[in-house]
């Protein structure tokens, strides 16, 4: 694999992804999902990888209360990954500073549902807004958290803290840099990035001669050149090659400085080769020892720091005392929230207590450094109303968004002035006013956001900017406490459905956090399906994969069917694009009918998998994932009108596709050739058992739906469904993954999906053999959701000993990041925050330990509990207009019907024992346990 300047076009795209600290595998087919990802992992050449901090154990911080709802930290120096706030429409990752924008340790992006752009060449991808969370307070030019960072003379100046531009970017895939990130992209695809580079301002320098140290990485095999500038005077610098890209070295350059402020630059000019990474610059006196102190990321110093996320309300609070470079100390307490009651509203509020008297400065910004795949226009400040506005247009003019911020100080309007154009697409306003020492003051910005593709508001009623302005102005008029109260009430209604582990607050918090981050990325009425990173970032380009239908959607369906329904609506609205895709595959020799949904989907429903990847053509199991999700909603809701008007066209289109995509097998029956199953380490296989089983299930779902609706089922559906083979190797008594499979390493759950969610009939012995066989052959560095299937399937089987509990632990522990219980995609990093893994984890509690399964005539419960779990309590489960609770206990499981007509419950999988539970009554059934000794399962 070539690196940096030798990167291929695909590799260059992945490298570029890492500049934003994004998940490895922005384009899923070329990342950890495909064969290339496997080879790279083996070789250790992980491009664009977000790396899990060492010993990143999830811990509820002091002050969390042990109630399973609050996560806190007082130390962001180690094991810290910033969390995000979201309401299912608007979201923002918030750095340790408590507001604003940062590149470290993970870029803090601001996302908006449906906000996609299209580059001049390439596929649709999620665009990012300017960071809307910036709100600074201070005196004069010393304003907390506002751009103006500088490095001290005699300090190590990380390039990650400077201003990067011109096509250069930050990279984090190579170890050993001083802050985990460094300047890269100075050469891409063997082409120097002319004009690309970084700028670092240095303060407090003495006039005269000094030494400039440059720490660099160069594994190219030959010397490389870049240009170094001091106060606008440039010279070419040649740096020797090192043993590998993971090595670093320092070269020094004599320079002459001005007294006070100086500007250092790294840049690429014509003639430079520039295949080099730059970690830091440092200025120090001639003849002196090189410095060792790393310049802090922010100006000034902080003490008494604490950051807390309240999962009950989605409110992120960061409090500390800040001492400015001039010596002024202010107590600050920030609160950042994406309002759950109003998806178009975000608030940033700071309680400031200055320990000084004088003239204070407040800066309200839309920070353009957060922009990605978009540009901004028409920045405006209405000083009389303290209103800042800006329009954001995604690449290709696909979507227009309006941003509007109304600033209030002490609940009042203080006149503002526009700040100077920062030149990065941002905009801002500034207010000044007198303060007295010890007198607290609340400063709040109310941010309204709307776009041209909103699905939860009448688009004809107002332009995005008008709608955004209306949201911000109304919230400011109502006041901050009312906005918080509405947000609190909206979350409280959602948390009427919950999952908890009695007696285990740590696991309970992990479960609450997983559901919180999933809910933060989706909401009812916003018909944009979730990507593998949710709204936490533009990881995987914000594309929609099978992750939604197979991993996230079932976790929502049980307790939030109104939210889950929108994932189905997203597919239904894009049926015409899927029909066009199927038609485009049709040839005279092999006509294709129906609908082929894209492996990667975005705005339009067209295939957005990169052209260089085979996945768009081969991962056709996505069709079955979609069909199953549509059917599951009908099973859970019983809404036959929805089935007829909304789901049926999708089910029919998918059935027609499978009936024509399958081909007659010379040995009899039907085959599906040249595919890739969920195991993405193996391309171009025939008869992927999971693909075949999914196609068979889709055809039979369509047949059943047709019968319910009085529609005619195509005879070909019956013929192909019955003819598709689900082979069993009689020697090993397992399902071989595909024709010719001989025990190779696989990436993730594949064959085991036959048991759940596909429910393919098989003997318990065969099912257990599949679990055991493929567990031994699954890559430990694969994604986090695999073991969730082992847990759910093992619970259904009543697997022996420690199997189920071990799978439960393996499905979560290696992937959780401190301090806010977010998820990485793999043990070594990957997509973050990985909502796919969270969805799988939640399904273990919803469907694994309860044995809960949907049916058109009844729900099934078949509880199972390892002895290490004291129990599992679930509230607010929905089925056919009813709401019920389940409490899985060590000996007995209780089902309580809270509302609705009597509930038919099938006791035991496949049982004929159906009982009617009346409102307010409790059904008790015995809880199953593992066979054999399950008490010594390790820590």
Short mmCIF file of N, CA and C in Angstrom, two decimals, residues 516-647:
data_model
loop_
_atom_site.label_atom_id
_atom_site.label_comp_id
_atom_site.label_asym_id
_atom_site.label_seq_id
_atom_site.Cartn_x
_atom_site.Cartn_y
_atom_site.Cartn_z
N UNK A 516 -29.05 6.80 23.99
CA UNK A 516 -29.02 8.25 23.85
C UNK A 516 -28.36 8.66 22.54
N UNK A 517 -27.21 8.10 22.23
CA UNK A 517 -26.50 8.51 21.01
C UNK A 517 -27.26 8.09 19.76
N UNK A 518 -27.97 6.98 19.85
CA UNK A 518 -28.80 6.58 18.71
C UNK A 518 -29.96 7.56 18.54
N UNK A 519 -30.63 7.90 19.64
CA UNK A 519 -31.74 8.86 19.57
C UNK A 519 -31.25 10.25 19.18
N UNK A 520 -30.02 10.59 19.54
CA UNK A 520 -29.48 11.90 19.17
C UNK A 520 -29.31 12.04 17.68
N UNK A 521 -29.36 10.92 16.95
CA UNK A 521 -29.14 10.94 15.50
C UNK A 521 -30.42 10.75 14.70
N UNK A 522 -31.55 10.49 15.35
CA UNK A 522 -32.81 10.27 14.63
C UNK A 522 -33.94 10.91 15.41
N UNK A 523 -35.00 11.27 14.70
CA UNK A 523 -36.19 11.78 15.35
C UNK A 523 -37.39 11.58 14.43
N UNK A 524 -38.57 11.49 15.01
CA UNK A 524 -39.78 11.31 14.23
C UNK A 524 -40.01 12.53 13.34
N UNK A 525 -40.37 12.29 12.10
CA UNK A 525 -40.66 13.37 11.16
C UNK A 525 -39.47 13.81 10.34
N UNK A 526 -38.27 13.43 10.76
CA UNK A 526 -37.06 13.75 9.99
C UNK A 526 -36.69 12.50 9.20
N UNK A 527 -37.06 12.50 7.94
CA UNK A 527 -36.98 11.28 7.14
C UNK A 527 -35.62 11.18 6.45
N UNK A 528 -34.59 11.12 7.28
CA UNK A 528 -33.23 10.89 6.79
C UNK A 528 -32.66 9.76 7.61
N UNK A 529 -32.33 8.67 6.96
CA UNK A 529 -31.89 7.49 7.68
C UNK A 529 -30.50 7.70 8.28
N UNK A 530 -30.14 6.86 9.25
CA UNK A 530 -28.91 7.05 10.01
C UNK A 530 -27.72 6.38 9.33
N UNK A 531 -26.58 7.05 9.38
CA UNK A 531 -25.33 6.50 8.88
C UNK A 531 -24.61 5.79 10.02
N UNK A 532 -23.51 5.06 9.73
CA UNK A 532 -22.81 4.34 10.80
C UNK A 532 -22.25 5.23 11.90
N UNK A 533 -22.07 6.52 11.65
CA UNK A 533 -21.63 7.44 12.68
C UNK A 533 -22.74 8.33 13.19
N UNK A 534 -23.99 8.03 12.79
CA UNK A 534 -25.10 8.88 13.19
C UNK A 534 -24.85 10.32 12.78
N UNK A 535 -25.24 11.25 13.64
CA UNK A 535 -25.01 12.67 13.40
C UNK A 535 -23.80 13.18 14.18
N UNK A 536 -22.96 12.25 14.65
CA UNK A 536 -21.79 12.69 15.40
C UNK A 536 -20.69 13.22 14.48
N UNK A 537 -20.70 12.83 13.21
CA UNK A 537 -19.64 13.22 12.28
C UNK A 537 -20.10 12.92 10.87
N UNK A 538 -19.23 13.21 9.89
CA UNK A 538 -19.53 12.81 8.52
C UNK A 538 -18.77 11.53 8.17
N UNK A 539 -18.49 10.70 9.18
CA UNK A 539 -17.85 9.41 8.95
C UNK A 539 -18.62 8.59 7.95
N UNK A 540 -17.86 7.83 7.12
CA UNK A 540 -18.46 7.08 6.02
C UNK A 540 -19.29 7.98 5.11
N UNK A 541 -18.89 9.24 5.05
CA UNK A 541 -19.54 10.24 4.19
C UNK A 541 -21.01 10.44 4.54
N UNK A 542 -21.41 10.02 5.73
CA UNK A 542 -22.81 10.14 6.11
C UNK A 542 -23.73 9.24 5.31
N UNK A 543 -23.15 8.25 4.63
CA UNK A 543 -23.96 7.37 3.79
C UNK A 543 -24.79 6.40 4.62
N UNK A 544 -25.85 5.90 4.03
CA UNK A 544 -26.75 4.96 4.68
C UNK A 544 -26.48 3.57 4.10
N UNK A 545 -26.18 2.62 4.98
CA UNK A 545 -25.88 1.24 4.60
C UNK A 545 -26.91 0.31 5.22
N UNK A 546 -26.60 -0.99 5.22
CA UNK A 546 -27.44 -1.97 5.90
C UNK A 546 -27.42 -1.76 7.41
N UNK A 547 -26.47 -0.97 7.88
CA UNK A 547 -26.36 -0.71 9.32
C UNK A 547 -27.69 -0.23 9.90
N UNK A 548 -28.39 0.58 9.13
CA UNK A 548 -29.66 1.10 9.65
C UNK A 548 -30.65 -0.03 9.86
N UNK A 549 -30.97 -0.76 8.79
CA UNK A 549 -32.04 -1.75 8.87
C UNK A 549 -31.70 -2.94 9.77
N UNK A 550 -30.44 -3.37 9.76
CA UNK A 550 -30.08 -4.59 10.48
C UNK A 550 -29.64 -4.33 11.91
N UNK A 551 -29.04 -3.17 12.17
CA UNK A 551 -28.43 -2.96 13.47
C UNK A 551 -29.10 -1.87 14.30
N UNK A 552 -29.39 -0.72 13.72
CA UNK A 552 -29.98 0.37 14.50
C UNK A 552 -31.50 0.29 14.57
N UNK A 553 -32.12 0.03 13.44
CA UNK A 553 -33.58 0.07 13.33
C UNK A 553 -34.28 -0.86 14.32
N UNK A 554 -33.86 -2.14 14.46
CA UNK A 554 -34.57 -2.99 15.42
C UNK A 554 -34.48 -2.48 16.85
N UNK A 555 -33.39 -1.80 17.19
CA UNK A 555 -33.26 -1.25 18.54
C UNK A 555 -34.25 -0.12 18.78
N UNK A 556 -34.64 0.57 17.72
CA UNK A 556 -35.63 1.64 17.83
C UNK A 556 -37.06 1.10 17.75
N UNK A 557 -37.25 0.07 16.93
CA UNK A 557 -38.60 -0.42 16.65
C UNK A 557 -39.32 -0.87 17.91
N UNK A 558 -38.60 -1.48 18.85
CA UNK A 558 -39.25 -2.04 20.03
C UNK A 558 -39.89 -0.97 20.90
N UNK A 559 -39.22 0.17 21.04
CA UNK A 559 -39.69 1.18 21.98
C UNK A 559 -40.05 2.51 21.32
N UNK A 560 -39.56 2.74 20.11
CA UNK A 560 -39.81 4.02 19.43
C UNK A 560 -40.24 3.76 17.98
N UNK A 561 -41.38 3.09 17.80
CA UNK A 561 -41.78 2.75 16.42
C UNK A 561 -42.04 3.95 15.55
N UNK A 562 -42.46 5.09 16.14
CA UNK A 562 -42.70 6.27 15.32
C UNK A 562 -41.40 6.82 14.75
N UNK A 563 -40.29 6.64 15.47
CA UNK A 563 -38.99 7.06 14.95
C UNK A 563 -38.48 6.03 13.94
N UNK A 564 -38.61 4.75 14.29
CA UNK A 564 -38.14 3.69 13.39
C UNK A 564 -38.84 3.75 12.04
N UNK A 565 -40.09 4.15 12.02
CA UNK A 565 -40.86 4.18 10.77
C UNK A 565 -40.20 5.04 9.71
N UNK A 566 -39.49 6.08 10.13
CA UNK A 566 -38.90 6.99 9.16
C UNK A 566 -37.74 6.36 8.39
N UNK A 567 -37.09 5.36 8.98
CA UNK A 567 -36.06 4.64 8.23
C UNK A 567 -36.70 3.90 7.06
N UNK A 568 -37.89 3.38 7.27
CA UNK A 568 -38.62 2.74 6.17
C UNK A 568 -39.10 3.76 5.15
N UNK A 569 -39.57 4.91 5.64
CA UNK A 569 -40.03 5.95 4.74
C UNK A 569 -38.90 6.43 3.84
N UNK A 570 -37.69 6.55 4.41
CA UNK A 570 -36.52 6.95 3.62
C UNK A 570 -36.35 6.04 2.41
N UNK A 571 -36.47 4.74 2.61
CA UNK A 571 -36.33 3.80 1.49
C UNK A 571 -37.52 3.89 0.54
N UNK A 572 -38.71 4.02 1.08
CA UNK A 572 -39.91 4.09 0.24
C UNK A 572 -39.84 5.29 -0.71
N UNK A 573 -39.35 6.42 -0.21
CA UNK A 573 -39.27 7.61 -1.04
C UNK A 573 -38.22 7.48 -2.14
N UNK A 574 -37.28 6.56 -1.97
CA UNK A 574 -36.22 6.38 -2.96
C UNK A 574 -36.42 5.14 -3.81
N UNK A 575 -37.63 4.61 -3.78
CA UNK A 575 -37.95 3.45 -4.61
C UNK A 575 -37.74 3.72 -6.11
N UNK A 576 -38.15 4.89 -6.64
CA UNK A 576 -37.91 5.12 -8.08
C UNK A 576 -36.44 5.01 -8.48
N UNK A 577 -35.54 5.50 -7.61
CA UNK A 577 -34.11 5.39 -7.93
C UNK A 577 -33.68 3.93 -7.91
N UNK A 578 -34.23 3.14 -6.99
CA UNK A 578 -33.90 1.72 -6.94
C UNK A 578 -34.45 0.98 -8.15
N UNK A 579 -35.62 1.37 -8.62
CA UNK A 579 -36.18 0.76 -9.82
C UNK A 579 -35.34 1.09 -11.05
N UNK A 580 -34.87 2.33 -11.11
CA UNK A 580 -34.01 2.72 -12.23
C UNK A 580 -32.70 1.95 -12.20
N UNK A 581 -32.16 1.71 -11.00
CA UNK A 581 -30.91 0.96 -10.88
C UNK A 581 -31.07 -0.48 -11.35
N UNK A 582 -32.21 -1.08 -11.03
CA UNK A 582 -32.46 -2.45 -11.50
C UNK A 582 -32.60 -2.48 -13.01
N UNK A 583 -33.35 -1.52 -13.55
CA UNK A 583 -33.54 -1.47 -15.00
C UNK A 583 -32.22 -1.30 -15.73
N UNK A 584 -31.30 -0.54 -15.14
CA UNK A 584 -30.00 -0.30 -15.79
C UNK A 584 -29.16 -1.57 -15.86
N UNK A 585 -29.45 -2.56 -15.01
CA UNK A 585 -28.71 -3.82 -15.02
C UNK A 585 -29.27 -4.82 -16.01
N UNK A 586 -30.45 -4.56 -16.50
CA UNK A 586 -31.13 -5.51 -17.36
C UNK A 586 -30.47 -5.60 -18.72
N UNK A 587 -30.32 -6.82 -19.22
CA UNK A 587 -29.79 -7.05 -20.56
C UNK A 587 -30.73 -8.02 -21.28
N UNK A 588 -30.64 -8.08 -22.60
CA UNK A 588 -31.49 -9.05 -23.31
C UNK A 588 -31.28 -10.48 -22.84
N UNK A 589 -30.05 -10.81 -22.48
CA UNK A 589 -29.77 -12.17 -22.03
C UNK A 589 -30.20 -12.42 -20.59
N UNK A 590 -30.24 -11.34 -19.81
CA UNK A 590 -30.61 -11.49 -18.40
C UNK A 590 -31.43 -10.28 -17.96
N UNK A 591 -32.73 -10.30 -18.24
CA UNK A 591 -33.58 -9.17 -17.82
C UNK A 591 -33.69 -9.11 -16.29
N UNK A 592 -33.58 -7.91 -15.76
CA UNK A 592 -33.71 -7.67 -14.33
C UNK A 592 -34.94 -6.79 -14.11
N UNK A 593 -35.78 -7.21 -13.20
CA UNK A 593 -36.99 -6.45 -12.87
C UNK A 593 -36.87 -5.91 -11.44
N UNK A 594 -37.85 -5.12 -11.07
CA UNK A 594 -38.00 -4.71 -9.68
C UNK A 594 -37.13 -3.55 -9.27
N UNK A 595 -36.56 -3.65 -8.07
CA UNK A 595 -35.84 -2.53 -7.47
C UNK A 595 -34.54 -3.04 -6.85
N UNK A 596 -33.44 -2.38 -7.18
CA UNK A 596 -32.14 -2.66 -6.55
C UNK A 596 -31.73 -1.43 -5.74
N UNK A 597 -31.82 -1.54 -4.44
CA UNK A 597 -31.45 -0.43 -3.58
C UNK A 597 -29.93 -0.33 -3.49
N UNK A 598 -29.41 0.88 -3.30
CA UNK A 598 -27.95 1.05 -3.29
C UNK A 598 -27.32 0.54 -2.01
N UNK A 599 -26.09 0.05 -2.13
CA UNK A 599 -25.33 -0.33 -0.95
C UNK A 599 -25.03 0.89 -0.11
N UNK A 600 -24.69 2.00 -0.75
CA UNK A 600 -24.49 3.26 -0.06
C UNK A 600 -25.47 4.28 -0.63
N UNK A 601 -26.24 4.88 0.24
CA UNK A 601 -27.28 5.81 -0.19
C UNK A 601 -27.09 7.14 0.52
N UNK A 602 -27.56 8.21 -0.11
CA UNK A 602 -27.44 9.54 0.50
C UNK A 602 -28.70 10.34 0.20
N UNK A 603 -28.56 11.42 -0.56
CA UNK A 603 -29.68 12.34 -0.80
C UNK A 603 -30.71 11.77 -1.76
N UNK A 604 -30.26 11.30 -2.91
CA UNK A 604 -31.16 10.97 -4.01
C UNK A 604 -31.57 9.52 -4.07
N UNK A 605 -30.84 8.65 -3.37
CA UNK A 605 -31.11 7.23 -3.48
C UNK A 605 -30.35 6.56 -4.60
N UNK A 606 -29.50 7.29 -5.29
CA UNK A 606 -28.62 6.68 -6.27
C UNK A 606 -27.44 6.01 -5.55
N UNK A 607 -26.80 5.07 -6.23
CA UNK A 607 -25.65 4.39 -5.65
C UNK A 607 -24.52 5.39 -5.40
N UNK A 608 -24.05 5.46 -4.16
CA UNK A 608 -22.98 6.39 -3.83
C UNK A 608 -21.69 5.66 -3.42
N UNK A 609 -21.64 4.35 -3.64
CA UNK A 609 -20.39 3.64 -3.45
C UNK A 609 -19.38 4.13 -4.48
N UNK A 610 -18.15 4.39 -4.10
CA UNK A 610 -17.16 4.85 -5.08
C UNK A 610 -17.01 3.87 -6.24
N UNK A 611 -16.73 4.40 -7.40
CA UNK A 611 -16.65 3.58 -8.60
C UNK A 611 -15.59 2.50 -8.50
N UNK A 612 -14.52 2.77 -7.72
CA UNK A 612 -13.43 1.81 -7.65
C UNK A 612 -13.76 0.59 -6.77
N UNK A 613 -14.87 0.66 -6.06
CA UNK A 613 -15.24 -0.44 -5.17
C UNK A 613 -16.27 -1.35 -5.85
N UNK A 614 -16.15 -2.68 -5.66
CA UNK A 614 -17.16 -3.60 -6.23
C UNK A 614 -18.42 -3.69 -5.39
N UNK A 615 -18.44 -3.06 -4.21
CA UNK A 615 -19.52 -3.32 -3.26
C UNK A 615 -20.88 -2.88 -3.77
N UNK A 616 -20.93 -1.80 -4.54
CA UNK A 616 -22.21 -1.34 -5.05
C UNK A 616 -22.89 -2.38 -5.92
N UNK A 617 -22.10 -3.21 -6.59
CA UNK A 617 -22.65 -4.26 -7.45
C UNK A 617 -22.85 -5.56 -6.70
N UNK A 618 -22.06 -5.79 -5.64
CA UNK A 618 -22.04 -7.12 -5.03
C UNK A 618 -22.75 -7.22 -3.69
N UNK A 619 -22.80 -6.16 -2.91
CA UNK A 619 -23.45 -6.27 -1.59
C UNK A 619 -24.95 -6.06 -1.72
N UNK A 620 -25.53 -6.94 -2.51
CA UNK A 620 -26.96 -6.79 -2.82
C UNK A 620 -27.84 -7.34 -1.70
N UNK A 621 -27.23 -7.90 -0.66
CA UNK A 621 -28.05 -8.32 0.49
C UNK A 621 -28.75 -7.13 1.12
N UNK A 622 -28.34 -5.90 0.77
CA UNK A 622 -29.03 -4.71 1.28
C UNK A 622 -30.53 -4.76 0.95
N UNK A 623 -30.89 -5.33 -0.21
CA UNK A 623 -32.30 -5.43 -0.56
C UNK A 623 -33.07 -6.24 0.48
N UNK A 624 -32.50 -7.33 0.93
CA UNK A 624 -33.18 -8.18 1.91
C UNK A 624 -33.23 -7.50 3.28
N UNK A 625 -32.18 -6.77 3.62
CA UNK A 625 -32.19 -6.03 4.88
C UNK A 625 -33.36 -5.04 4.90
N UNK A 626 -33.58 -4.39 3.77
CA UNK A 626 -34.66 -3.41 3.67
C UNK A 626 -36.02 -4.11 3.72
N UNK A 627 -36.17 -5.21 3.00
CA UNK A 627 -37.45 -5.92 2.99
C UNK A 627 -37.81 -6.41 4.39
N UNK A 628 -36.82 -6.95 5.11
CA UNK A 628 -37.09 -7.44 6.45
C UNK A 628 -37.52 -6.32 7.38
N UNK A 629 -36.87 -5.15 7.26
CA UNK A 629 -37.24 -4.02 8.11
C UNK A 629 -38.66 -3.56 7.82
N UNK A 630 -39.03 -3.52 6.55
CA UNK A 630 -40.40 -3.12 6.21
C UNK A 630 -41.40 -4.09 6.84
N UNK A 631 -41.11 -5.37 6.75
CA UNK A 631 -42.01 -6.38 7.29
C UNK A 631 -42.05 -6.33 8.82
N UNK A 632 -40.90 -6.12 9.45
CA UNK A 632 -40.87 -6.04 10.90
C UNK A 632 -41.75 -4.91 11.41
N UNK A 633 -41.78 -3.80 10.68
CA UNK A 633 -42.63 -2.70 11.13
C UNK A 633 -44.10 -3.10 11.06
N UNK A 634 -44.46 -3.82 10.01
CA UNK A 634 -45.85 -4.28 9.95
C UNK A 634 -46.15 -5.24 11.08
N UNK A 635 -45.24 -6.18 11.36
CA UNK A 635 -45.45 -7.11 12.47
C UNK A 635 -45.63 -6.36 13.79
N UNK A 636 -44.83 -5.31 14.00
CA UNK A 636 -44.88 -4.58 15.27
C UNK A 636 -46.06 -3.62 15.36
N UNK A 637 -46.51 -3.10 14.21
CA UNK A 637 -47.58 -2.08 14.23
C UNK A 637 -48.95 -2.65 13.91
N UNK A 638 -49.02 -3.68 13.06
CA UNK A 638 -50.30 -4.20 12.62
C UNK A 638 -51.05 -3.26 11.70
N UNK A 639 -50.35 -2.28 11.13
CA UNK A 639 -50.98 -1.25 10.30
C UNK A 639 -51.08 -1.74 8.86
N UNK A 640 -52.24 -2.31 8.51
CA UNK A 640 -52.41 -2.88 7.17
C UNK A 640 -52.51 -1.80 6.10
N UNK A 641 -53.01 -0.62 6.45
CA UNK A 641 -53.05 0.48 5.48
C UNK A 641 -51.63 0.90 5.12
N UNK A 642 -50.76 0.98 6.11
CA UNK A 642 -49.35 1.30 5.85
C UNK A 642 -48.72 0.22 4.98
N UNK A 643 -49.02 -1.03 5.28
CA UNK A 643 -48.48 -2.13 4.50
C UNK A 643 -48.91 -2.01 3.04
N UNK A 644 -50.17 -1.71 2.83
CA UNK A 644 -50.70 -1.62 1.46
C UNK A 644 -50.15 -0.42 0.70
N UNK A 645 -50.16 0.74 1.34
CA UNK A 645 -49.84 1.98 0.62
C UNK A 645 -48.36 2.29 0.60
N UNK A 646 -47.62 1.92 1.64
CA UNK A 646 -46.23 2.34 1.76
C UNK A 646 -45.24 1.19 1.53
N UNK A 647 -45.45 0.09 2.23
CA UNK A 647 -44.46 -0.98 2.19
C UNK A 647 -44.60 -1.89 0.98
#
